[in-house]
Amino acid sequence: MDADTPAPRRRARRRPAGPDRVSARDVARHAGVSIATVSRVLNDSGPVADRVRRLVAQAIDELGYTPNAAARALVRSRSETIGAVVPTLENATFAIAVEALQSRLRQAGYTLLLASSGYDRSNESTQVRALLARGVEGVMVVGGAHDPEIEQLCAARGVPLVQTWTLRPDVACVGFDNRAVGRQLADYLLDLGHRQIGVVAGVTRGNDRAAERVAGITEALAARGLDLPREQLIERPYRIAEGQIGLRALLASEPRPTAVICGNDLLAFGAMLEARKRGIRVPDELSIAGIDDLEFAADLDPPLTTIRVPAEEIGRRSAEYLIDRLDGQTVATVTEVATSLIVRGSTGPAPQRGDRE
Amino acid sequence: MDADTPAPRRRARRRPAGPDRVSARDVARHAGVSIATVSRVLNDSGPVADRVRRLVAQAIDELGYTPNAAARALVRSRSETIGAVVPTLENATFAIAVEALQSRLRQAGYTLLLASSGYDRSNESTQVRALLARGVEGVMVVGGAHDPEIEQLCAARGVPLVQTWTLRPDVACVGFDNRAVGRQLADYLLDLGHRQIGVVAGVTRGNDRAAERVAGITEALAARGLDLPREQLIERPYRIAEGQIGLRALLASEPRPTAVICGNDLLAFGAMLEARKRGIRVPDELSIAGIDDLEFAADLDPPLTTIRVPAEEIGRRSAEYLIDRLDGQTVATVTEVATSLIVRGSTGPAPQRGDRE
DNA sequence: GGCAGCTCGGTAAACGCTTACATAGCCGGG
DNA sequence: CCCGGCTATGTAAGCGTTTACCGAGCTGCC
């Protein structure tokens, strides 16, 4: 049946498996209309009589037709995909942001292409390039310092790029001032009377957020005539175990710090573990603070003083920025999200001189 | 310059912004060869003289040419993308798996399209459909119980589907036996002499892993003539705070359990917090166990007894399965990953009757 | 009753690539 | 010297859509 043409021997090569996909042509034939009409029904572009519309709709689901995204992308020069490159998903804060990003993008009909850089600048660049080659219409990256190629490539293609977890006046970004956060934490501890402040920072190489946080701390100290000696600044990867190592190193230095600022909550958690292990009372003998306010921070013992960073909001707003931009709207390029100091039990007044000795 | 043709009034519509993209045609013209040759150089298909090859390569980077992925996908019927749908990235275990999945896929030249379902079956189905519509060549999902549509859709398109965190003999999967895990934990506690075992499970509706874990516990109890009464089984979402709520509910029941198995480490963490808050000594008065062995599990106080689940391996192996399948190889469809009971300080022998009363 | 102005639907030209096929040199053996 | 059989290149036919453009019917108004 349906032997209209001599059946020009269907090609059987490209997709090794799988029955030949059903195309708009098949739908058209099945519904007895032209392929243009099928397209009109699908996209609701142009007028179509109700009767025909129903016919086509029926053919579509009788055949189980799904439009070919590649073909559509090709002809419309729009992939409806967005790319994101984060340092790692193992850091919950990024995982949360990606989750929010994706869900907001999905709402707007975009699909998320995800890659991670492992905190490596050149790898980040590679990933962005790969995403761009896939035709993403927008790109989200973490941080404000990258291989300059990234901005160039995006600009050359007219692909909006949003940088997150950072604030830069000259580019589109959704984030906060990491330096201010560092400063705020340091000021808070200074106000509590601490004068010996140690830092267990993240690895600053290739991580401008970590570097800025340290810079902020240094600034705050300098403003009170203090400095941050080399041995009071430890850099460790963002992991709990590294926080322990970090605190251990700090405790070996002289004079021993009365307060420690950690680059994020994982490091802070580690530091608290180490303190406990050594019988150092927190916060009586040692104050410890983190950044991120991860889910567990409030539940540590003592609860962790930290800076709340709205990761979900960063992800969501990045999505919204890109969506609006691609929609042709002109939107604010710089979006600052609110962070706030959450004072909990892990920090307290500096021990009086001689409190323990 | 270069006014060879009357310049047929370049269209200026589709991509509102952005200079007209440079295409293979431009490269060909620039290098003075045919477009076919450009393609041959690009894909290293067919012979090309070295001189010409260099010419083309030069043209390519002088023009900053990037092949259009949609066009390529269209003609080759291959998108070189893989889709994954996880319940949520907020659960670190999935974040880790996705990270590994992506990085392995990338190595093989695939790009990851990511979506999350929020533990909702119908949403999961929607996401898979969206991914399929984007032309993904393979799909990864979490769990073994889904809207049947998912398997149908993938099968109909010949798209390999890998189900993770589960073991099913009839489909491709990378995971482990959740029931066995539940059983193992229960047996371990039973062997310690516990007879009143409570459970703070994840929400089992739409989550076959959670349900299986409970089933395993029930089985182990039944094997010793015990049962799991309704009020000893609490279901809560996977969050720390929910673990607290869960334990609270359990403590209200009679007889009070001497051991609690939690659906995952987050719930276990919460349970431990609640126990501490109430002055219940762990493990002397109450044993608590979790599942996942998240990073912090070893660092809780006391350290958490749990089942180690190799999330990274699950992600990586899922990637490998899909890669091999798409490469035309026939590979083992069922991949079991090893879990293991990690006994730490949060569990111990059942308190002697009257130990406390 | 003619025709302006609808509404509806078809035709065909892209979109940017890959690739089967044709073609054009060129080499060397008979 | 001719020609088979290379190798290197070009030509052109799609891949499955969208959409500009055209034409065919219909309505209803003068």
Coordinates of N, CA, C and O in Angstrom, one line a residue, chain B residues 87-162:
Chain B
P87 N 17.5 13.9 39.9 CA 16.4 14.4 40.7 C 16.8 15.9 41.1 O 15.9 16.8 41.1
T88 N 18.0 16.1 41.6 CA 18.4 17.4 42.0 C 19.9 17.5 42.1 O 20.5 16.5 42.5
L89 N 20.5 18.6 41.9 CA 21.9 18.7 42.1 C 22.2 19.1 43.5 O 23.4 19.1 43.9
E90 N 21.2 19.4 44.2 CA 21.4 19.9 45.6 C 21.9 18.7 46.5 O 22.5 18.9 47.5
N91 N 21.6 17.5 46.0 CA 22.1 16.3 46.7 C 23.5 16.1 46.1 O 23.7 15.8 45.0
A92 N 24.5 16.2 47.0 CA 25.9 16.1 46.6 C 26.2 14.9 45.8 O 27.0 14.9 44.9
T93 N 25.6 13.8 46.1 CA 25.9 12.6 45.5 C 25.6 12.6 44.0 O 26.3 12.1 43.1
F94 N 24.5 13.3 43.6 CA 24.2 13.4 42.2 C 25.1 14.5 41.5 O 25.5 14.3 40.4
A95 N 25.4 15.5 42.3 CA 26.3 16.5 41.7 C 27.6 15.9 41.3 O 28.2 16.1 40.2
I96 N 28.1 15.0 42.2 CA 29.4 14.3 41.9 C 29.3 13.4 40.7 O 30.2 13.4 39.9
A97 N 28.2 12.7 40.6 CA 28.0 11.8 39.5 C 27.9 12.6 38.2 O 28.5 12.2 37.2
V98 N 27.2 13.7 38.2 CA 27.1 14.5 37.0 C 28.4 15.1 36.6 O 28.8 15.1 35.4
E99 N 29.2 15.5 37.6 CA 30.5 16.0 37.3 C 31.3 15.0 36.6 O 32.0 15.3 35.5
A100 N 31.3 13.8 37.1 CA 32.1 12.7 36.5 C 31.6 12.3 35.1 O 32.3 12.1 34.1
L101 N 30.3 12.3 35.0 CA 29.6 12.0 33.7 C 30.1 13.0 32.7 O 30.5 12.6 31.6
Q102 N 29.9 14.2 33.0 CA 30.3 15.3 32.1 C 31.7 15.2 31.6 O 32.1 15.3 30.4
S103 N 32.6 15.0 32.6 CA 34.0 15.1 32.2 C 34.4 13.9 31.3 O 35.2 14.0 30.4
R104 N 33.8 12.7 31.6 CA 34.1 11.6 30.8 C 33.5 11.8 29.4 O 34.1 11.4 28.4
L105 N 32.3 12.3 29.3 CA 31.7 12.5 28.0 C 32.5 13.5 27.2 O 32.7 13.3 26.0
R106 N 32.9 14.5 27.8 CA 33.7 15.6 27.2 C 34.9 15.0 26.5 O 35.3 15.3 25.3
Q107 N 35.6 14.1 27.2 CA 36.8 13.4 26.7 C 36.5 12.7 25.4 O 37.3 12.7 24.5
A108 N 35.3 12.2 25.3 CA 34.9 11.5 24.1 C 34.3 12.4 23.1 O 33.8 11.9 22.1
G109 N 34.2 13.7 23.3 CA 33.7 14.6 22.4 C 32.2 14.9 22.5 O 31.7 15.6 21.7
Y110 N 31.6 14.4 23.5 CA 30.2 14.7 23.7 C 30.0 15.8 24.6 O 30.8 16.1 25.5
T111 N 28.9 16.5 24.4 CA 28.5 17.6 25.3 C 27.3 17.1 26.1 O 26.4 16.5 25.6
L112 N 27.3 17.5 27.4 CA 26.2 17.1 28.3 C 25.1 18.1 28.3 O 25.3 19.3 28.5
L113 N 23.8 17.7 28.1 CA 22.7 18.5 28.3 C 22.1 18.1 29.6 O 21.7 16.9 29.8
L114 N 21.9 19.0 30.5 CA 21.5 18.6 31.9 C 20.1 19.2 32.3 O 19.8 20.3 32.0
A115 N 19.4 18.3 32.9 CA 18.1 18.8 33.4 C 17.8 18.1 34.8 O 18.5 17.1 35.1
S116 N 16.9 18.7 35.6 CA 16.6 18.0 36.8 C 15.1 17.9 37.0 O 14.3 18.6 36.4
S117 N 14.7 16.9 37.7 CA 13.3 16.5 37.8 C 12.7 16.9 39.1 O 11.4 16.9 39.2
G118 N 13.5 17.2 40.1 CA 12.9 17.5 41.4 C 12.2 16.3 42.0 O 11.2 16.5 42.7
Y119 N 12.6 15.1 41.7 CA 12.0 13.9 42.2 C 10.6 13.7 41.8 O 9.8 13.0 42.4
D120 N 10.3 14.4 40.7 CA 8.9 14.3 40.2 C 8.9 13.4 38.9 O 9.5 13.8 37.9
R121 N 8.1 12.4 38.9 CA 8.1 11.4 37.8 C 7.6 12.1 36.5 O 8.2 11.9 35.5
S122 N 6.6 12.9 36.6 CA 6.1 13.4 35.3 C 7.0 14.5 34.8 O 7.2 14.7 33.6
N123 N 7.6 15.2 35.7 CA 8.5 16.2 35.3 C 9.7 15.5 34.7 O 10.3 16.0 33.7
E124 N 10.2 14.4 35.2 CA 11.3 13.7 34.7 C 11.0 13.3 33.2 O 11.8 13.5 32.3
S125 N 9.8 12.9 33.0 CA 9.4 12.5 31.7 C 9.4 13.7 30.7 O 9.9 13.6 29.6
T126 N 8.9 14.8 31.2 CA 9.0 16.0 30.4 C 10.4 16.4 30.0 O 10.7 16.7 28.9
Q127 N 11.3 16.3 31.0 CA 12.7 16.7 30.7 C 13.3 15.7 29.7 O 14.0 16.2 28.8
V128 N 13.0 14.5 29.9 CA 13.6 13.5 28.9 C 13.1 13.8 27.5 O 13.9 13.8 26.6
R129 N 11.8 14.1 27.5 CA 11.3 14.4 26.1 C 11.9 15.6 25.5 O 12.3 15.7 24.4
A130 N 12.1 16.6 26.4 CA 12.8 17.8 25.9 C 14.2 17.5 25.4 O 14.6 18.0 24.3
L131 N 14.9 16.7 26.1 CA 16.3 16.3 25.7 C 16.2 15.6 24.4 O 17.1 15.8 23.5
L132 N 15.3 14.7 24.3 CA 15.2 13.9 23.1 C 14.9 14.8 21.9 O 15.4 14.6 20.8
A133 N 14.1 15.8 22.2 CA 13.7 16.7 21.1 C 14.9 17.5 20.6 O 15.0 17.9 19.5
R134 N 15.9 17.7 21.5 CA 17.1 18.4 21.2 C 18.0 17.4 20.4 O 19.2 17.8 20.1
G135 N 17.6 16.2 20.3 CA 18.5 15.3 19.5 C 19.6 14.6 20.3 O 20.6 14.2 19.7
V136 N 19.5 14.5 21.6 CA 20.6 13.8 22.3 C 20.7 12.4 21.8 O 19.7 11.8 21.4
E137 N 21.9 11.9 21.8 CA 22.1 10.5 21.3 C 22.1 9.5 22.4 O 22.1 8.3 22.1
G138 N 22.1 9.9 23.6 CA 22.0 9.0 24.7 C 21.4 9.7 25.9 O 21.4 10.9 26.0
V139 N 20.9 8.9 26.9 CA 20.2 9.5 28.0 C 20.6 8.8 29.3 O 20.6 7.6 29.3
M140 N 20.8 9.6 30.3 CA 21.1 9.0 31.6 C 20.0 9.5 32.6 O 19.7 10.7 32.6
V141 N 19.4 8.6 33.3 CA 18.4 9.0 34.3 C 18.8 8.3 35.6 O 19.6 7.3 35.6
V142 N 18.3 8.8 36.7 CA 18.5 8.2 38.0 C 17.3 7.3 38.4 O 16.2 7.8 38.3
G143 N 17.6 6.1 38.8 CA 16.6 5.3 39.3 C 16.1 4.3 38.2 O 16.4 4.4 37.1
G144 N 15.3 3.4 38.7 CA 14.8 2.3 37.8 C 13.3 2.3 37.5 O 12.8 1.5 36.9
A145 N 12.6 3.3 38.2 CA 11.2 3.3 38.0 C 10.8 4.7 37.4 O 11.0 5.7 38.1
H146 N 10.2 4.6 36.3 CA 9.9 5.9 35.6 C 8.6 5.8 34.9 O 8.0 4.7 34.8
D147 N 8.2 6.9 34.4 CA 7.1 6.9 33.5 C 7.5 6.0 32.3 O 8.6 6.2 31.7
P148 N 6.7 5.0 32.0 CA 7.1 4.0 31.0 C 7.4 4.7 29.6 O 8.1 4.2 28.8
E149 N 6.8 5.9 29.4 CA 7.0 6.6 28.2 C 8.5 6.8 28.0 O 9.0 6.8 26.8
I150 N 9.3 7.0 29.0 CA 10.7 7.3 28.8 C 11.4 6.2 28.1 O 12.1 6.4 27.1
E151 N 11.2 5.0 28.5 CA 11.9 3.9 27.8 C 11.3 3.7 26.4 O 12.1 3.5 25.5
Q152 N 10.1 3.9 26.3 CA 9.5 3.8 24.9 C 10.1 4.9 24.0 O 10.5 4.5 22.9
L153 N 10.1 6.1 24.4 CA 10.6 7.2 23.6 C 12.0 6.9 23.1 O 12.4 7.0 22.0
C154 N 12.8 6.5 24.1 CA 14.2 6.2 23.8 C 14.3 5.1 22.8 O 15.1 5.2 21.8
A155 N 13.6 4.0 23.1 CA 13.7 2.8 22.3 C 13.2 3.2 20.8 O 13.9 2.8 19.9
A156 N 12.2 4.0 20.7 CA 11.6 4.3 19.4 C 12.7 5.0 18.6 O 12.7 4.9 17.4
R157 N 13.5 5.8 19.2 CA 14.5 6.6 18.5 C 15.8 5.8 18.4 O 16.8 6.3 17.8
G158 N 15.9 4.7 19.1 CA 17.2 4.0 19.1 C 18.2 4.7 19.9 O 19.4 4.6 19.7
V159 N 17.7 5.5 20.9 CA 18.6 6.2 21.8 C 18.9 5.4 23.0 O 18.0 5.1 23.7
P160 N 20.2 5.0 23.2 CA 20.5 4.3 24.4 C 20.1 5.0 25.7 O 20.3 6.2 25.8
L161 N 19.6 4.3 26.7 CA 19.2 4.9 27.9 C 19.9 4.1 29.0 O 19.9 2.9 29.0
V162 N 20.5 4.8 29.9 CA 21.1 4.1 31.1 C 20.5 4.6 32.4 O 20.4 5.8 32.6

